mmCIF file of C-alpha atoms in Angstrom:
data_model
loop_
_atom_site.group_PDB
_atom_site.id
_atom_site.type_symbol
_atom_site.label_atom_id
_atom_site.label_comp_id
_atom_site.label_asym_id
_atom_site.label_seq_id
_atom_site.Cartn_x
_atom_site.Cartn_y
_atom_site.Cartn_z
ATOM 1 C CA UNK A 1 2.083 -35.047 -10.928
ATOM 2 C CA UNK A 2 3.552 -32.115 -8.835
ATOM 3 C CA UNK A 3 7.289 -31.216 -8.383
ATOM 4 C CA UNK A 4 8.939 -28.378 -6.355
ATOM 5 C CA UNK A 5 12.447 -27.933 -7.538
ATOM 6 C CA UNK A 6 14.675 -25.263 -5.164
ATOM 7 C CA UNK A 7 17.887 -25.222 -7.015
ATOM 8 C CA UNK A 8 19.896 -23.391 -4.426
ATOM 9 C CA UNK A 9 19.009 -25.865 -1.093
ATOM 10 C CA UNK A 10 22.676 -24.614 0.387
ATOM 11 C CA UNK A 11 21.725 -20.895 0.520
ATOM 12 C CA UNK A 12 21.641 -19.572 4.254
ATOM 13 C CA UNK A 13 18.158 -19.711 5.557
ATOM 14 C CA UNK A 14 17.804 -15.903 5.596
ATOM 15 C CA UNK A 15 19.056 -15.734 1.872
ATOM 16 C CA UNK A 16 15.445 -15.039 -0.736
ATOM 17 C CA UNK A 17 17.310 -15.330 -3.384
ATOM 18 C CA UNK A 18 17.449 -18.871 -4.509
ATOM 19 C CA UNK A 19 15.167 -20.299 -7.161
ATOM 20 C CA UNK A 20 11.715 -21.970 -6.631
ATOM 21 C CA UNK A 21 10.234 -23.959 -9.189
ATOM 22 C CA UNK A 22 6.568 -25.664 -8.952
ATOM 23 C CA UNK A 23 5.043 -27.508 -11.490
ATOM 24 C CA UNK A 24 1.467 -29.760 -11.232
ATOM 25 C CA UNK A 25 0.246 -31.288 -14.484
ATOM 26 C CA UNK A 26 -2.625 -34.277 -15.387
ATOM 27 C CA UNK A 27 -5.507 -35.236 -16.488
ATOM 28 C CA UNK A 28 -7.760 -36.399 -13.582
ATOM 29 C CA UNK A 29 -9.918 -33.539 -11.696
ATOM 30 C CA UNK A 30 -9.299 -35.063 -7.886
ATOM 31 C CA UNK A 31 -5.816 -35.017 -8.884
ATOM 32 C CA UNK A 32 -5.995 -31.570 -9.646
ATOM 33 C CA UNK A 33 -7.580 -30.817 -6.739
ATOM 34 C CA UNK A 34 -4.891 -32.376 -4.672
ATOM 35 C CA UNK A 35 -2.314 -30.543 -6.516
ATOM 36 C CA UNK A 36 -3.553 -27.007 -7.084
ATOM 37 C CA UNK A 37 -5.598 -26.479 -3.670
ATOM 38 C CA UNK A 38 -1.954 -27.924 -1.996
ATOM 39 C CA UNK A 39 -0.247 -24.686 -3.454
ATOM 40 C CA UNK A 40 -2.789 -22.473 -1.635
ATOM 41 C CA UNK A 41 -3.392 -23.878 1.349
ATOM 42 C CA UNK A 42 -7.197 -23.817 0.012
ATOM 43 C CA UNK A 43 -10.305 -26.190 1.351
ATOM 44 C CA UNK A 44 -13.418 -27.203 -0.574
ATOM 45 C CA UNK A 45 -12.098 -27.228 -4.246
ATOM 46 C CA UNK A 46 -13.972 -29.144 -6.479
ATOM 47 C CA UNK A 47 -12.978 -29.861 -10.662
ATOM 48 C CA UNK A 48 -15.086 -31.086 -12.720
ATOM 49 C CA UNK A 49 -15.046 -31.804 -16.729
ATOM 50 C CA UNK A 50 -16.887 -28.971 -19.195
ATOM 51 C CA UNK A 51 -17.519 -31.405 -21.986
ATOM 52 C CA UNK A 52 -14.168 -32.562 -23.130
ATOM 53 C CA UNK A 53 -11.115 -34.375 -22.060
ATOM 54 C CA UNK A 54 -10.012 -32.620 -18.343
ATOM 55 C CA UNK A 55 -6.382 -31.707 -18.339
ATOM 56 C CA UNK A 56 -4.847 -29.584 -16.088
ATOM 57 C CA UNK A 57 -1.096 -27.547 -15.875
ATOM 58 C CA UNK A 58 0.345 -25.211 -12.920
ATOM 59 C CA UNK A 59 3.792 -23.631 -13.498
ATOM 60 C CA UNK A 60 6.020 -20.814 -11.334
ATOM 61 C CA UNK A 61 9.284 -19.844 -11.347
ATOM 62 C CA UNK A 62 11.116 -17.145 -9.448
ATOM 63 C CA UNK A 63 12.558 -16.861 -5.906
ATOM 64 C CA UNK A 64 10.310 -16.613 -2.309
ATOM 65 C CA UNK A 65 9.790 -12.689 -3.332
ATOM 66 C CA UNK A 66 8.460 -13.109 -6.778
ATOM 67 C CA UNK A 67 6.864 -15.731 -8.532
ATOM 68 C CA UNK A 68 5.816 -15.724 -12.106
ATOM 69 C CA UNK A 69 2.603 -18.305 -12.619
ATOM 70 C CA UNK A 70 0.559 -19.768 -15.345
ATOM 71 C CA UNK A 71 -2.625 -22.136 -14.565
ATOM 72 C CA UNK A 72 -4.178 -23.719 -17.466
ATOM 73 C CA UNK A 73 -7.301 -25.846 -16.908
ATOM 74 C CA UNK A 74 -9.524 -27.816 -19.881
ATOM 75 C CA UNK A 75 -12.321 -27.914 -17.064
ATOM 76 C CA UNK A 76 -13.751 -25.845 -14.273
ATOM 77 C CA UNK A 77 -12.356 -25.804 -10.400
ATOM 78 C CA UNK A 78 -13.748 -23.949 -7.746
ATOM 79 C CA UNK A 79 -12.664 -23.960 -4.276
ATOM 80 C CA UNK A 80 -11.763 -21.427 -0.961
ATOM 81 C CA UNK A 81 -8.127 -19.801 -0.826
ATOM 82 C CA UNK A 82 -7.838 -18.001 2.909
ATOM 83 C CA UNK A 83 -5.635 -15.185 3.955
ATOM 84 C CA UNK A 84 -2.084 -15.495 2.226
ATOM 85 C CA UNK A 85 1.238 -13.903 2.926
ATOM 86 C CA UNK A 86 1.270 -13.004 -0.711
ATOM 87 C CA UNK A 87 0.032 -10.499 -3.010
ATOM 88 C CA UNK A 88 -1.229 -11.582 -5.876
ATOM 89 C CA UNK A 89 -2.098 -9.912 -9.308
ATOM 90 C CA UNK A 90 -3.930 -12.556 -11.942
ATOM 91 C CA UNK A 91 -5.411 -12.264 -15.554
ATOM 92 C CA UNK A 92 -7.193 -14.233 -17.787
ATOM 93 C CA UNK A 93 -5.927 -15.310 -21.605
ATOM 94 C CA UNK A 94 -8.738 -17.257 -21.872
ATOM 95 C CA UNK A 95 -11.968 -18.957 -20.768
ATOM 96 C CA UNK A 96 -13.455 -17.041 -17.959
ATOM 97 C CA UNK A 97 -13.914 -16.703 -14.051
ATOM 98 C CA UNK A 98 -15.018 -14.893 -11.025
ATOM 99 C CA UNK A 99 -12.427 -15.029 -8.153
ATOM 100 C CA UNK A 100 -14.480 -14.217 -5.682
ATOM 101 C CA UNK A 101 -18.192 -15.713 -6.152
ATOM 102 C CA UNK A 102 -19.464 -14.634 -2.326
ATOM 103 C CA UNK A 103 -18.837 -11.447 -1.673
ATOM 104 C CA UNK A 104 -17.560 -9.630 -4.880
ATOM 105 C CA UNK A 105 -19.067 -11.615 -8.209
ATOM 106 C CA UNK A 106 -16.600 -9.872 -10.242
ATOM 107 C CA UNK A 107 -16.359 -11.699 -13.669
ATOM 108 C CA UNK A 108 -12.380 -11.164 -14.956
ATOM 109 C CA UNK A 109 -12.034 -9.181 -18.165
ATOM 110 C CA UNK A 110 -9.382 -10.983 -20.748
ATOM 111 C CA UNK A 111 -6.148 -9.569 -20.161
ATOM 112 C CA UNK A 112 -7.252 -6.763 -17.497
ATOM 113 C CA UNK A 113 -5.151 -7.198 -14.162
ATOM 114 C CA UNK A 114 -7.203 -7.956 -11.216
ATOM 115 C CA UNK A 115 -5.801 -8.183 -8.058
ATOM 116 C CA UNK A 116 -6.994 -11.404 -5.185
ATOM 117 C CA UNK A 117 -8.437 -10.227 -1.891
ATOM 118 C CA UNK A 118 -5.568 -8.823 0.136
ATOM 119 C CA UNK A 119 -7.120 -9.874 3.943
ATOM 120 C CA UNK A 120 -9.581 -11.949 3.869
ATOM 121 C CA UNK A 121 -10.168 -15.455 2.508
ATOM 122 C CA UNK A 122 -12.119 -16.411 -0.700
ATOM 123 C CA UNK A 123 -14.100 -18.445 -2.920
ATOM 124 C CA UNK A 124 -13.285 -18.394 -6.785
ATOM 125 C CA UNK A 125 -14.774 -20.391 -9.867
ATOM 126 C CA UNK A 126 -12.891 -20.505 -12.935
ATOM 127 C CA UNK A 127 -13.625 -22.387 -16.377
ATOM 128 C CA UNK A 128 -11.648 -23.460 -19.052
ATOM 129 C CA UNK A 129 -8.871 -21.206 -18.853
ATOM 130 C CA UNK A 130 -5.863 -19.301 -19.415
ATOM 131 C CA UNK A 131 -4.534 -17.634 -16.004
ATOM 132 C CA UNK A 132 -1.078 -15.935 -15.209
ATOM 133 C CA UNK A 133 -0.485 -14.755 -11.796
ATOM 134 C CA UNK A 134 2.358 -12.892 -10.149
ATOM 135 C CA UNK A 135 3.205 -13.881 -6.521
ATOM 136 C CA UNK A 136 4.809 -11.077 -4.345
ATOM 137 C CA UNK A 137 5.446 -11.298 -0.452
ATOM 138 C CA UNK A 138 4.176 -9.339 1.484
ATOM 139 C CA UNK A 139 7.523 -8.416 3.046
ATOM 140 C CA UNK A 140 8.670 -7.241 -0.551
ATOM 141 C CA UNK A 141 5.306 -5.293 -1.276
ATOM 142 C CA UNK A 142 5.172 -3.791 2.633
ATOM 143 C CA UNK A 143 9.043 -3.272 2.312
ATOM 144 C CA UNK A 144 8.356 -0.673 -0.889
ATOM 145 C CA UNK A 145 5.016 0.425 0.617
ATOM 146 C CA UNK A 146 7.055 2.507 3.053
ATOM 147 C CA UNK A 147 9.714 3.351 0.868
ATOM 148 C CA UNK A 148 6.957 4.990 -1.544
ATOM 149 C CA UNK A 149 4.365 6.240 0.869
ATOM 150 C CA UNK A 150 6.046 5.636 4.042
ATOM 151 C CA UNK A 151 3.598 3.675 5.454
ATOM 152 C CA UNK A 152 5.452 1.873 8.030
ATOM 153 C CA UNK A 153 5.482 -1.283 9.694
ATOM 154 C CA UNK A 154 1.683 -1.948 8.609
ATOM 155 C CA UNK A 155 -0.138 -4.994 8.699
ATOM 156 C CA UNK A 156 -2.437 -4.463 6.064
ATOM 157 C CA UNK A 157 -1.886 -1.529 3.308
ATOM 158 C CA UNK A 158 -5.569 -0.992 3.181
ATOM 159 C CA UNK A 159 -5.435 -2.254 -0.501
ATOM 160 C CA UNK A 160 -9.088 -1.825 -2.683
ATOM 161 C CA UNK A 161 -8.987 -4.932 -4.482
ATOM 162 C CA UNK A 162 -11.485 -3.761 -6.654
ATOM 163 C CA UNK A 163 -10.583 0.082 -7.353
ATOM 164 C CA UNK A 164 -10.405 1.161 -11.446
ATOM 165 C CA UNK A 165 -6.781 0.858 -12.551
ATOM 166 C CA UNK A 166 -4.816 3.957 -14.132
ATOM 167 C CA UNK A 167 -4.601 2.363 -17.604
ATOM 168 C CA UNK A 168 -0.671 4.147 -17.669
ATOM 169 C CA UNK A 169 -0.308 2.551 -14.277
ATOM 170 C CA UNK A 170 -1.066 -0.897 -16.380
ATOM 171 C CA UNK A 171 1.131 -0.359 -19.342
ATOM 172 C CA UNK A 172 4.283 0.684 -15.896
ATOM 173 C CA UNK A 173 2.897 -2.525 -14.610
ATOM 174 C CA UNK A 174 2.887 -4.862 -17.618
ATOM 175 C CA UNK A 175 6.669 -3.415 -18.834
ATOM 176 C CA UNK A 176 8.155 -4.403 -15.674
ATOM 177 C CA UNK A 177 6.799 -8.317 -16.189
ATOM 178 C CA UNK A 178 8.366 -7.642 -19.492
ATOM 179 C CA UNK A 179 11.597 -6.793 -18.175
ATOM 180 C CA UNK A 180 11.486 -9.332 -15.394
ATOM 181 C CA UNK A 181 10.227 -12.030 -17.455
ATOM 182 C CA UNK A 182 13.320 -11.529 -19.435
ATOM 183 C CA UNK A 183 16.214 -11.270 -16.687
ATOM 184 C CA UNK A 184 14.733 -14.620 -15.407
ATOM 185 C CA UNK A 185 15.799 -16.264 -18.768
ATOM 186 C CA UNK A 186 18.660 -14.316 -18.752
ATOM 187 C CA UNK A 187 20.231 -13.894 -15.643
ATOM 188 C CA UNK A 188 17.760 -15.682 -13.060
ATOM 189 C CA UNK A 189 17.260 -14.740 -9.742
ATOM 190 C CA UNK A 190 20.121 -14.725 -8.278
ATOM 191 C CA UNK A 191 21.718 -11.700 -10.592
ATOM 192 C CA UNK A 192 21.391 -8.146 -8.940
ATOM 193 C CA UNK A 193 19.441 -7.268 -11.841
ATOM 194 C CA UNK A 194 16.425 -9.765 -10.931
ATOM 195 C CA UNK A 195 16.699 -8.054 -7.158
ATOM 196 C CA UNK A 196 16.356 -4.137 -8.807
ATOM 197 C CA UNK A 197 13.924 -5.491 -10.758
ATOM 198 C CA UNK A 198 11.624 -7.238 -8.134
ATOM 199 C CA UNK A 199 11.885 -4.103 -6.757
ATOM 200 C CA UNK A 200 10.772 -2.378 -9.441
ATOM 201 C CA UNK A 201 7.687 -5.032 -9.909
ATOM 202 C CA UNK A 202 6.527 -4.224 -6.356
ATOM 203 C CA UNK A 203 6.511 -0.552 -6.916
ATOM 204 C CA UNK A 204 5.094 -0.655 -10.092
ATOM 205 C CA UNK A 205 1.810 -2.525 -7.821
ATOM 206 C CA UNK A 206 1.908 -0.232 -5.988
ATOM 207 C CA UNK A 207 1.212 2.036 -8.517
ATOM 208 C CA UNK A 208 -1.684 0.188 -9.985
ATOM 209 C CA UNK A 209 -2.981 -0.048 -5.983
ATOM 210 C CA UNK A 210 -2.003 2.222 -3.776
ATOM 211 C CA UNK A 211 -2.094 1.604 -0.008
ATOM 212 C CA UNK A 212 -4.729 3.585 1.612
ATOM 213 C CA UNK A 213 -3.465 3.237 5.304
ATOM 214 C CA UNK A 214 -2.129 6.685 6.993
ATOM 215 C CA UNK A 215 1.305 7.491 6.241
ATOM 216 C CA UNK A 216 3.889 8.246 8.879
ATOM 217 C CA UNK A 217 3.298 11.511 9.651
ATOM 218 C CA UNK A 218 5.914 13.822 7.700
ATOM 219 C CA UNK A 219 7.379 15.098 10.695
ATOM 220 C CA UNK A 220 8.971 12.140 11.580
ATOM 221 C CA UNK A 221 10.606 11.150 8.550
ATOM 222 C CA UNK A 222 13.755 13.787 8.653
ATOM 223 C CA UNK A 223 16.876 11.440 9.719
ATOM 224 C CA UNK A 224 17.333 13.882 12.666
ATOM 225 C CA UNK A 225 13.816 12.455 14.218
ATOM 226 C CA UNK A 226 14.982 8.675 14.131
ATOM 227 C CA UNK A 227 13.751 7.756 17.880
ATOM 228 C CA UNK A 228 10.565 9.657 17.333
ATOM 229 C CA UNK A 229 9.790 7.700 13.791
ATOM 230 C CA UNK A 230 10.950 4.347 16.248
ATOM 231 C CA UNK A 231 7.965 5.636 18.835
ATOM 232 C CA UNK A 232 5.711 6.208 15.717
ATOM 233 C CA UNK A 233 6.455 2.730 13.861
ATOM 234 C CA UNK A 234 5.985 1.338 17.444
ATOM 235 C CA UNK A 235 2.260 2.107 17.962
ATOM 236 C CA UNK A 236 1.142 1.347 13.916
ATOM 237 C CA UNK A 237 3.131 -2.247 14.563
ATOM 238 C CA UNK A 238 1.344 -2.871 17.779
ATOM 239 C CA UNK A 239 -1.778 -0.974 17.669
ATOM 240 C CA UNK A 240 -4.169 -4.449 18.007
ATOM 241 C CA UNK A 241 -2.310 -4.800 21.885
ATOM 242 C CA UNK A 242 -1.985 -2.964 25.117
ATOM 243 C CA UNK A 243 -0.310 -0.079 24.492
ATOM 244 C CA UNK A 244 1.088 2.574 27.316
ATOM 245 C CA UNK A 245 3.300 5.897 26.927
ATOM 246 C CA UNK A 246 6.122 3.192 28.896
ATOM 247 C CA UNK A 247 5.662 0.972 25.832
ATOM 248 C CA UNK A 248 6.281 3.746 23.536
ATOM 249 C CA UNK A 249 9.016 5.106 24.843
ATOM 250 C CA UNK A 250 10.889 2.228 25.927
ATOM 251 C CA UNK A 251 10.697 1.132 22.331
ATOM 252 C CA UNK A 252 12.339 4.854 20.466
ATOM 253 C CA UNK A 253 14.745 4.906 23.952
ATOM 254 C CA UNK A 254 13.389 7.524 24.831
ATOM 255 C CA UNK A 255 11.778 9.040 28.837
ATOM 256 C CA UNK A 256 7.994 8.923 28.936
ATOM 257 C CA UNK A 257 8.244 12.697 29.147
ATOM 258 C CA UNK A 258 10.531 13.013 26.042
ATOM 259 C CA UNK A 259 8.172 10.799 24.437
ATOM 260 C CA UNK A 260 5.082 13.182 25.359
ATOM 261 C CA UNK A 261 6.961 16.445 24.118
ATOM 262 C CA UNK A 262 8.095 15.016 20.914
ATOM 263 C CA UNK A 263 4.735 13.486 20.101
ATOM 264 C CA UNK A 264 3.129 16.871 20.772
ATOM 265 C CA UNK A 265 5.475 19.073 19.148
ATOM 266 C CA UNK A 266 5.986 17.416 15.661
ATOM 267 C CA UNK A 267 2.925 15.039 15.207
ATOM 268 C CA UNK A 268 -0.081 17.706 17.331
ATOM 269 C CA UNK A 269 -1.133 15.381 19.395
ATOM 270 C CA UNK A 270 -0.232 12.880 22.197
ATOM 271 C CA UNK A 271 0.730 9.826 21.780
ATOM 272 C CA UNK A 272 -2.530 8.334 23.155
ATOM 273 C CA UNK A 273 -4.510 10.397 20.894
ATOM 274 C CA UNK A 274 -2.100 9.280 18.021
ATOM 275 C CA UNK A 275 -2.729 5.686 19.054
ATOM 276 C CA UNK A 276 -6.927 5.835 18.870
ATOM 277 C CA UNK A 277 -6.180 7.394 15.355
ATOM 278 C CA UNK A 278 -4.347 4.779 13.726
ATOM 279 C CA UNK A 279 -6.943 1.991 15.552
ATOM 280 C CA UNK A 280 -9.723 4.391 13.804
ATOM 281 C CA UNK A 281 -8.050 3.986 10.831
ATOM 282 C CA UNK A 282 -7.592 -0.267 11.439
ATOM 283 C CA UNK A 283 -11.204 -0.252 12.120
ATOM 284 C CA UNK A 284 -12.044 1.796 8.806
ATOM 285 C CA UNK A 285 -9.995 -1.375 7.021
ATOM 286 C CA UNK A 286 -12.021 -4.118 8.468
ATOM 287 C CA UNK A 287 -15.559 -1.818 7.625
ATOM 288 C CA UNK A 288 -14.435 -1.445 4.265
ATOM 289 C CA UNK A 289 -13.620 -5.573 3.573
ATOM 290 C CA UNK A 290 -16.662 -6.919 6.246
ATOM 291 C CA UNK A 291 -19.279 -8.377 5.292
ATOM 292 C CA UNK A 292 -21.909 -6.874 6.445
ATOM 293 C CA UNK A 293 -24.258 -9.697 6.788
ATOM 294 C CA UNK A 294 -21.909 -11.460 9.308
ATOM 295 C CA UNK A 295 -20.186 -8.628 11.146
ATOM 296 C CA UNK A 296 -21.273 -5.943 13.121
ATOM 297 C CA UNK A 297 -19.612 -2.155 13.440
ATOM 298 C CA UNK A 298 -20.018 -2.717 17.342
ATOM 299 C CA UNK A 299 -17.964 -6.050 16.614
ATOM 300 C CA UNK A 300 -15.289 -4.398 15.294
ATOM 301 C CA UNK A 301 -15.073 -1.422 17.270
ATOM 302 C CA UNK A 302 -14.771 -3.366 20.416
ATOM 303 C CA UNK A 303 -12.018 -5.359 18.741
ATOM 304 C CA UNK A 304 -9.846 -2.202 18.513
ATOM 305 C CA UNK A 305 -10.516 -1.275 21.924
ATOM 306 C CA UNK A 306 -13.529 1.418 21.298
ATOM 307 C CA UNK A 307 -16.087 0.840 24.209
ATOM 308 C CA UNK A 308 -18.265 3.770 23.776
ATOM 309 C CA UNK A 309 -20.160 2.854 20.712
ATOM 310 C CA UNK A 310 -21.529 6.768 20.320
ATOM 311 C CA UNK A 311 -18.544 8.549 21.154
ATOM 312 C CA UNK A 312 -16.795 5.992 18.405
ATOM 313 C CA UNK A 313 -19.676 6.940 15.507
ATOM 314 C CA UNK A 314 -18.749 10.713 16.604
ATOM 315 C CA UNK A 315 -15.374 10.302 16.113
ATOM 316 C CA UNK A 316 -15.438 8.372 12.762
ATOM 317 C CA UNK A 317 -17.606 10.813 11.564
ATOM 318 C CA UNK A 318 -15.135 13.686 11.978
ATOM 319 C CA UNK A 319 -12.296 11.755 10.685
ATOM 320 C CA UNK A 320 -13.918 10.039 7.492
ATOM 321 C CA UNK A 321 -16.962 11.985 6.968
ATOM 322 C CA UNK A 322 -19.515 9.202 6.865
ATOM 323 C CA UNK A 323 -20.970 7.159 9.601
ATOM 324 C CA UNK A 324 -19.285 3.355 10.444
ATOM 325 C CA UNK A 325 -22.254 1.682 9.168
ATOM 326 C CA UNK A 326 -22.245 3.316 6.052
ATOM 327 C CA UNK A 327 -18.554 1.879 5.523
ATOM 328 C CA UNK A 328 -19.762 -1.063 6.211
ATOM 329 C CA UNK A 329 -22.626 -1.484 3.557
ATOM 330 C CA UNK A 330 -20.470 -0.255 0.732
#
């Protein structure tokens, strides 16, 4: 049994703030699989009994930034989740799992955050357990990214799944579910309090994973220097396409010549130069979550518009300190 419950259907299509409700609940593992693999868009699931009756309950409540989540399965389930518009942060209660058995093999820890794969997809297997998750969109997250570390309009924040959480950055973390948790009883979502404090949840992520992207240079960031920040957010938006001076320009309203000055004068560099830095830096991202069994640093070089596989190496070099294909293999 699954029901989806929106209790604001008349709010203006542009309007976040109205409530979502899911709930999935039985007893049958292909049932569960058509339930729970329906909420993420997943393929291949498979549940099976452990031994004893198989039962099976999915809850979340909260609005299209912020969902709060509780899976509970007497059983196991394993199946592939691909790339989401969400991030989200998961522990375990109870029983145990491993949400990603391909690539990572990380077993969860009871009650230690760990965060799901941010760009690529995944396989998970979980047993007899106790999950709660916490859904954030990616517009939210990105939103306070930039606010925080001004990372701009990004489309990955270069987040390490994996990295050792600040154990203060937890307790920041955990408090503002606390806080949250309550206003949802409270006041729900549509209160200004739930909207501060969705805002607070996403920064206090972002505390517990930081974005390791490059930051708008600070140069740009003085109010005075709008139309140059414009010409800056310009190239890290559309630094996977064609990109000319023209392009730049026209997009801060400013002359290709303007354009040139600026560039050089506040940022060092042109803004051709600053455009092959922030594709060095998209390539560094993709080394970082390849696998390297299946993909290739010449691959993903060419992809970001790097013909000259030597010159490339040469240039990575300088700007990370290690080789691409040592990226690759970590």
């Amino acid at each position: 049994m699954t029901t989806i419950d929106d209790t604001a259907p008349d709010r203006a299509a542009d309007d976040d703030r109205s409530t979502v409700r899911l709930e999935a609940a039985g007893g049958s593992p292909a049932a569960a699989v058509v339930d729970l693999s329906g909420l993420y868009a997943g393929r291949h699931w498979a549940a099976r009994s452990t031994g004893r009756p198989f039962s099976y309950r999915y809850t979340a409540v909260g609005d299209a930034d912020v969902t709060l989540r509780r899976s509970q399965i007497s059983g196991s389930i394993r199946g592939l989740i691909p790339v989401s518009d969400d991030y989200v942060v998961q522990w375990l209660t109870a029983g145990n799992g491993i949400p990603d058995v391909v690539h990572d093999r990380v077993p969860m820890v009871d009650d230690v955050p760990m965060l799901f794969p941010t760009a690529r997809e995944f396989v998970f297997a979980y047993e007899d357990y106790d999950q709660r998750l916490v859904h954030m969109s990616r517009r939210l997250v990105h939103e306070v990214a930039d606010e925080l570390f001004h990372t701009g309009p990004v489309p990955d924040l270069g987040i390490d799944h994996l990295r050792t959480l600040d154990p203060a950055a937890v307790t920041r973390w955990r408090n503002s579910l606390s806080l949250l948790s309550r206003e949802l009883r409270v006041g729900g979502v549509e209160s200004l309090l739930w909207h501060t404090l969705t805002r607070e949840t996403a920064a206090a992520f972002l505390r517990m994973y930081p974005p390791t992207v490059t930051a708008l240079p600070p140069a740009v960031l003085l109010p005075r220097r709008a139309r140059l920040r414009a010409a800056v957010e310009h190239v890290h938006a559309h630094a996977a396409e064609p990109l000319t001076v023209a392009d730049v320009a026209g997009a801060a309203g400013l002359s290709v010549r303007a354009t040139q000055e600026a560039f050089q004068r506040h940022i060092g560099m042109t803004p051709l130069r600053y455009l092959q830095h922030v594709r060095l830096e998209r390539v560094r991202q993709e080394l970082l979550q390849a696998d390297p069994t299946t993909v290739s640093v010449q691959a993903i070089a060419r992809a970001w518009g790097f013909a000259h596989l030597g010159r490339f190496s040469a240039a990575y070099r300088n700007a990370y300190g290690e080789y691409p294909r040592n990226t690759l293999r970590r």
